[in-house]
Short mmCIF file of C-alpha atoms and ligand atoms in Angstrom, two decimals:
data_model
loop_
_atom_site.label_atom_id
_atom_site.label_comp_id
_atom_site.label_asym_id
_atom_site.label_seq_id
_atom_site.Cartn_x
_atom_site.Cartn_y
_atom_site.Cartn_z
CA MET A 2 0.00 0.00 0.00
CA ARG A 3 2.93 2.31 0.64
CA GLU A 4 4.73 1.19 -2.53
CA PHE A 5 4.10 4.59 -4.14
CA LEU A 6 6.39 6.22 -1.57
CA LYS A 7 9.39 4.58 -3.23
CA SER A 8 8.87 6.68 -6.33
CA VAL A 9 7.97 10.11 -4.90
CA ASN A 10 10.24 12.78 -6.30
CA ARG A 11 9.39 16.19 -4.88
CA ILE A 12 9.32 16.11 -1.08
CA VAL A 13 8.66 18.79 1.53
CA VAL A 14 10.08 17.88 4.95
CA LYS A 15 8.83 19.78 7.99
CA ILE A 16 10.78 19.46 11.22
CA GLY A 17 9.26 20.56 14.53
CA THR A 18 10.89 22.34 17.43
CA SER A 19 10.74 19.17 19.53
CA SER A 20 13.10 17.45 17.07
CA LEU A 21 15.56 20.36 17.01
CA ILE A 22 15.75 21.34 20.67
CA HIS A 23 16.37 18.97 23.59
CA PRO A 24 14.01 19.19 26.59
CA SER A 25 16.95 20.87 28.36
CA GLY A 26 16.58 23.81 25.95
CA LYS A 27 19.87 23.00 24.25
CA ILE A 28 20.19 22.49 20.50
CA ASN A 29 20.00 18.89 19.25
CA PHE A 30 23.08 18.97 17.02
CA SER A 31 23.07 15.24 16.30
CA GLY A 32 19.49 15.49 15.02
CA ILE A 33 20.37 18.45 12.79
CA ASP A 34 23.53 16.69 11.54
CA GLN A 35 21.53 13.62 10.63
CA LEU A 36 18.84 15.68 8.93
CA ALA A 37 21.50 17.37 6.79
CA PHE A 38 23.00 13.96 5.93
CA VAL A 39 19.65 12.38 5.02
CA LEU A 40 18.34 15.30 2.97
CA THR A 41 21.62 15.67 1.09
CA ASP A 42 21.63 11.96 0.32
CA LEU A 43 18.10 12.24 -1.08
CA ARG A 44 19.20 15.22 -3.19
CA ASN A 45 22.14 13.17 -4.44
CA GLN A 46 19.69 10.43 -5.43
CA GLY A 47 18.02 13.05 -7.63
CA LYS A 48 15.04 13.86 -5.42
CA GLU A 49 13.83 17.43 -5.02
CA ILE A 50 13.85 18.53 -1.39
CA ILE A 51 12.38 21.51 0.44
CA LEU A 52 12.89 21.83 4.19
CA VAL A 53 10.42 23.72 6.39
CA THR A 54 11.91 24.29 9.81
CA SER A 55 10.67 25.53 13.16
CA GLY A 56 12.92 26.19 16.11
CA ALA A 57 13.87 29.87 15.75
CA ILE A 58 12.47 30.85 19.15
CA GLY A 59 14.03 27.82 20.85
CA VAL A 60 17.45 28.50 19.34
CA GLY A 61 17.12 32.21 20.17
CA MET A 62 16.27 31.39 23.80
CA ASP A 63 19.37 29.21 24.01
CA LYS A 64 21.57 31.87 22.43
CA LEU A 65 20.24 34.70 24.60
CA LYS A 66 20.16 32.45 27.69
CA ILE A 67 16.45 33.04 28.29
CA PRO A 68 15.17 30.06 30.33
CA GLU A 69 11.40 30.58 29.90
CA ARG A 70 9.56 31.20 26.64
CA PRO A 71 8.66 34.93 26.66
CA GLN A 72 4.95 35.80 26.61
CA GLU A 73 5.01 39.22 24.91
CA ILE A 74 4.74 39.02 21.12
CA PRO A 75 7.50 41.59 20.33
CA VAL A 76 9.89 39.77 22.68
CA GLN A 77 9.08 36.49 20.94
CA GLN A 78 9.68 38.18 17.59
CA ALA A 79 13.04 39.57 18.70
CA VAL A 80 14.14 36.20 20.11
CA ALA A 81 12.95 34.47 16.93
CA ALA A 82 15.00 36.88 14.79
CA VAL A 83 18.14 36.11 16.80
CA GLY A 84 17.37 32.39 16.68
CA GLN A 85 16.64 32.36 12.95
CA LEU A 86 20.10 33.69 12.16
CA GLU A 87 21.74 31.10 14.39
CA LEU A 88 19.52 28.29 13.10
CA MET A 89 20.45 29.08 9.50
CA ASN A 90 24.09 29.30 10.51
CA ILE A 91 23.86 25.79 11.98
CA TYR A 92 22.02 24.39 8.92
CA ASN A 93 24.51 26.05 6.58
CA GLN A 94 27.48 24.52 8.43
CA ARG A 95 25.96 21.05 8.68
CA PHE A 96 24.81 20.88 5.05
CA LEU A 97 28.19 22.18 3.83
CA VAL A 98 29.85 19.16 5.45
CA TYR A 99 28.13 17.24 2.63
CA SER A 100 28.74 20.03 0.05
CA GLN A 101 25.03 20.77 -0.08
CA GLN A 102 23.95 24.37 -0.67
CA THR A 103 20.97 25.71 1.24
CA ALA A 104 19.07 29.01 1.14
CA GLN A 105 16.90 30.85 3.60
CA VAL A 106 13.30 31.59 2.61
CA LEU A 107 11.01 33.46 5.01
CA LEU A 108 7.32 33.31 4.14
CA THR A 109 3.98 34.35 5.53
CA ARG A 110 0.97 32.12 5.06
CA ASP A 111 -0.98 34.74 3.14
CA VAL A 112 1.46 34.34 0.25
CA VAL A 113 -1.20 32.20 -1.42
CA ASP A 114 -3.70 35.07 -1.35
CA PHE A 115 -1.67 37.43 -3.52
CA PRO A 116 -1.16 36.12 -7.07
CA GLN A 117 2.03 38.11 -7.67
CA SER A 118 3.70 37.04 -4.40
CA ARG A 119 2.58 33.49 -5.01
CA THR A 120 4.16 33.48 -8.48
CA ASN A 121 7.36 35.04 -7.13
CA VAL A 122 7.66 32.41 -4.41
CA ILE A 123 7.01 29.54 -6.82
CA ASN A 124 9.52 30.91 -9.35
CA THR A 125 12.23 31.38 -6.71
CA LEU A 126 11.75 27.93 -5.19
CA GLU A 127 11.63 26.27 -8.63
CA GLN A 128 14.84 28.03 -9.57
CA MET A 129 16.59 26.91 -6.39
CA ILE A 130 15.46 23.33 -6.92
CA SER A 131 16.76 23.34 -10.48
CA MET A 132 20.10 24.65 -9.15
CA GLY A 133 20.29 21.75 -6.68
CA ILE A 134 19.79 24.01 -3.66
CA ILE A 135 17.71 22.91 -0.67
CA PRO A 136 15.46 25.83 0.34
CA VAL A 137 15.10 26.12 4.12
CA ILE A 138 11.77 27.81 4.85
CA ASN A 139 10.46 29.36 8.03
CA GLU A 140 7.61 31.71 8.79
CA ASN A 141 8.57 35.38 8.76
CA ASP A 142 7.97 36.11 12.42
CA THR A 143 8.67 39.84 12.16
CA VAL A 144 5.90 40.63 9.69
CA ALA A 145 2.75 41.53 11.57
CA ILE A 146 -0.77 41.13 10.24
CA ASP A 147 -2.92 41.34 13.37
CA GLU A 148 -2.86 40.10 16.92
CA LEU A 149 -4.69 36.89 16.13
CA GLU A 150 -2.36 36.20 13.27
CA HIS A 151 0.57 36.71 15.58
CA THR A 152 -0.62 34.11 18.01
CA ARG A 153 -1.25 31.69 15.18
CA LYS A 154 2.09 32.43 13.58
CA PHE A 155 3.96 31.17 16.58
CA GLY A 156 1.92 27.97 16.59
CA ASP A 157 4.16 26.08 14.29
CA ASN A 158 4.93 25.67 10.64
CA ASP A 159 2.59 22.74 10.10
CA GLU A 160 0.15 24.61 7.92
CA LEU A 161 2.90 26.60 6.23
CA SER A 162 4.57 23.34 5.20
CA ALA A 163 1.28 22.14 3.67
CA ILE A 164 0.90 25.46 1.82
CA VAL A 165 4.42 25.07 0.44
CA ALA A 166 3.71 21.46 -0.56
CA GLN A 167 0.57 22.64 -2.35
CA LEU A 168 2.27 25.62 -4.07
CA MET A 169 5.11 23.43 -5.29
CA ASN A 170 2.97 20.42 -6.25
CA ALA A 171 4.98 18.20 -3.94
CA ASP A 172 4.40 14.45 -4.13
CA LEU A 173 4.80 14.10 -0.39
CA LEU A 174 4.92 16.11 2.83
CA ILE A 175 6.92 14.45 5.59
CA MET A 176 6.04 15.95 8.95
CA LEU A 177 8.53 15.08 11.67
CA SER A 178 7.33 15.46 15.25
CA ASP A 179 8.12 14.00 18.68
CA ILE A 180 5.41 11.38 18.41
CA ASP A 181 5.15 8.17 16.33
CA GLY A 182 2.09 9.35 14.40
CA PHE A 183 -1.54 10.27 14.94
CA TYR A 184 -3.25 8.37 17.77
CA SER A 185 -6.89 7.89 18.75
CA ASP A 186 -6.12 10.06 21.79
CA ASN A 187 -3.17 11.95 23.23
CA PRO A 188 -0.80 9.06 24.11
CA SER A 189 0.89 11.07 26.83
CA LYS A 190 -2.44 11.12 28.69
CA ASN A 191 -4.06 7.87 27.54
CA LYS A 192 -1.89 4.75 27.39
CA HIS A 193 -4.63 2.87 25.51
CA ALA A 194 -4.47 5.29 22.57
CA ILE A 195 -4.03 3.48 19.24
CA LEU A 196 -1.77 4.62 16.40
CA TYR A 197 -3.50 5.13 13.05
CA SER A 198 -1.51 3.64 10.18
CA THR A 199 -3.49 5.33 7.40
CA ILE A 200 -6.06 8.12 7.29
CA SER A 201 -7.86 9.09 4.10
CA THR A 202 -10.29 11.77 5.32
CA ILE A 203 -10.15 14.23 8.18
CA ASN A 204 -13.46 14.18 10.02
CA GLN A 205 -14.82 15.71 13.22
CA THR A 206 -13.93 12.61 15.28
CA LEU A 207 -10.27 12.91 14.32
CA MET A 208 -10.29 16.63 15.09
CA GLU A 209 -11.62 15.83 18.57
CA GLN A 210 -8.99 13.13 19.04
CA ALA A 211 -6.37 15.74 18.19
CA GLY A 212 -7.24 17.49 21.43
CA GLY A 213 -9.37 20.35 20.18
CA GLU A 214 -8.43 23.69 18.77
CA GLY A 215 -6.13 25.78 20.90
CA SER A 216 -5.52 23.02 23.41
CA ARG A 217 -1.80 23.38 22.91
CA PHE A 218 -1.50 27.11 22.63
CA GLY A 219 2.01 28.10 21.71
CA THR A 220 2.83 25.00 19.70
CA GLY A 221 1.17 23.47 16.69
CA GLY A 222 -0.08 20.33 18.43
CA MET A 223 -2.10 17.79 16.48
CA VAL A 224 -4.90 20.08 15.31
CA SER A 225 -2.55 22.04 13.08
CA LYS A 226 -1.10 18.76 11.78
CA LEU A 227 -4.58 17.56 10.82
CA LYS A 228 -5.27 20.90 9.14
CA ALA A 229 -2.06 20.46 7.18
CA ALA A 230 -3.16 16.93 6.24
CA GLN A 231 -6.54 18.28 5.14
CA ARG A 232 -4.84 20.68 2.76
CA VAL A 233 -2.57 17.94 1.42
CA LEU A 234 -5.49 15.57 0.86
CA ALA A 235 -7.46 18.30 -0.92
CA ALA A 236 -4.52 18.69 -3.28
CA ASP A 237 -4.55 14.90 -3.98
CA SER A 238 -1.14 14.58 -2.42
CA ALA A 239 0.09 12.61 0.58
CA MET A 240 1.58 13.28 4.01
CA VAL A 241 3.40 11.08 6.50
CA LEU A 242 3.47 12.15 10.15
CA ALA A 243 6.31 10.39 11.94
CA ASN A 244 8.75 10.64 14.82
CA GLY A 245 11.71 12.79 13.83
CA LYS A 246 13.96 11.27 16.46
CA PRO A 247 15.98 10.20 14.59
CA PRO A 248 15.62 11.91 11.17
CA ARG A 249 16.91 8.73 9.48
CA ILE A 250 13.28 7.61 9.64
CA ILE A 251 12.88 9.53 6.37
CA PHE A 252 14.76 6.68 4.62
CA ASP A 253 12.26 4.14 6.01
CA ILE A 254 9.32 6.31 4.99
CA LEU A 255 10.63 6.50 1.43
CA ASP A 256 11.24 2.75 1.43
CA GLY A 257 7.52 2.26 2.01
CA VAL A 258 8.01 0.92 5.55
CA GLU A 259 4.86 1.17 7.70
CA VAL A 260 6.07 3.85 10.08
CA GLY A 261 4.10 6.85 11.28
CA THR A 262 0.65 7.77 9.98
CA LEU A 263 0.10 8.05 6.25
CA PHE A 264 -2.52 10.56 5.13
CA LYS A 265 -3.34 9.76 1.55
CA GLY A 266 -5.96 10.41 -1.08
CA GLU A 267 -7.79 7.46 -2.59
CA GLN A 268 -5.82 7.63 -5.83
CA HIS A 269 -2.82 6.25 -3.96
CA GLU A 270 -4.66 3.01 -3.14
P1 ADP B 13 6.10 19.47 17.06
O1 ADP B 13 6.79 20.50 17.94
O2 ADP B 13 6.97 18.31 16.73
O3 ADP B 13 5.45 20.06 15.85
P2 ADP B 13 3.85 19.33 18.93
O4 ADP B 13 4.43 19.32 20.30
O5 ADP B 13 3.25 20.59 18.44
O6 ADP B 13 4.94 18.76 17.91
O7 ADP B 13 2.72 18.19 18.83
C1 ADP B 13 2.98 16.83 19.16
C2 ADP B 13 2.26 16.44 20.48
O8 ADP B 13 0.84 16.42 20.31
C3 ADP B 13 2.57 15.03 20.96
O9 ADP B 13 3.79 14.95 21.64
C4 ADP B 13 1.37 14.70 21.86
O10 ADP B 13 1.67 15.02 23.21
C5 ADP B 13 0.29 15.68 21.40
N1 ADP B 13 -0.96 15.00 20.97
C6 ADP B 13 -2.23 15.42 21.30
N2 ADP B 13 -3.16 14.62 20.76
C7 ADP B 13 -2.49 13.66 20.04
C8 ADP B 13 -2.92 12.55 19.24
N3 ADP B 13 -4.21 12.25 19.04
N4 ADP B 13 -1.96 11.79 18.63
C9 ADP B 13 -0.63 12.09 18.78
N5 ADP B 13 -0.19 13.12 19.55
C10 ADP B 13 -1.08 13.92 20.18
#
């Protein structure tokens, strides 16, 4: 059933903060090293790779030695700006070990609403891909739209990664989190929760199992992952939600191994 994953070509990989930052607040260098190794290897196999990364606030907190996540939006924005620079510095170093060029792309979600911006983004990303570059995308945390948007912006890049996958007609979105996939309930609270292997439609029951909107304010949580999946399914594409510790799991996913939760449209049957 997962045979089709062996032949996907254009892949968007989204990595969450939990895979980039240790619970201690320190940067997970081995995870980032392995991600650079895996993505470069896929590039060398001829696949087209786009990375969507979170972690700017976490890296900024580590750099500025701020122990608690700040509450005020402008403080979060300032910390994110410091962290973004450092995060890109780390990616650049790690990818260069494998002679892989990367580029920073900062986007806002409303890019899809403005035809000219949308075309510009697509053209730039297409150009980078044809030049063998791996674009590293994050949300532009400095650009304000309104207060609500701000709070959503710091959720996570789950929906942004789905927007990018849609814009770029990706064959697959790989969403790496700190959990093995989507469960019938939050497994950290319910030990009887069951892992879904495949999901083909996002319904109300699943949304409720994700813990409800806003239940994990400040991080994406599962609701935003389901929303991303919804977008991917609407575009007749596919998404795998899997545990990004370690990032080598990407090789298994692309080998068609039954890991994580596959969200797929019926045409992949
Ligand atoms: P990331 O930072 O990797 O994007 P999040 O912390 O935002 O990840 O979301 C993952 C967390 O969502 C899991 O660690 C788990 O505690 C929680 N969660 C809530 N409901 C579910 C569910 N139904 N299935 C899996 N995880 C869930």
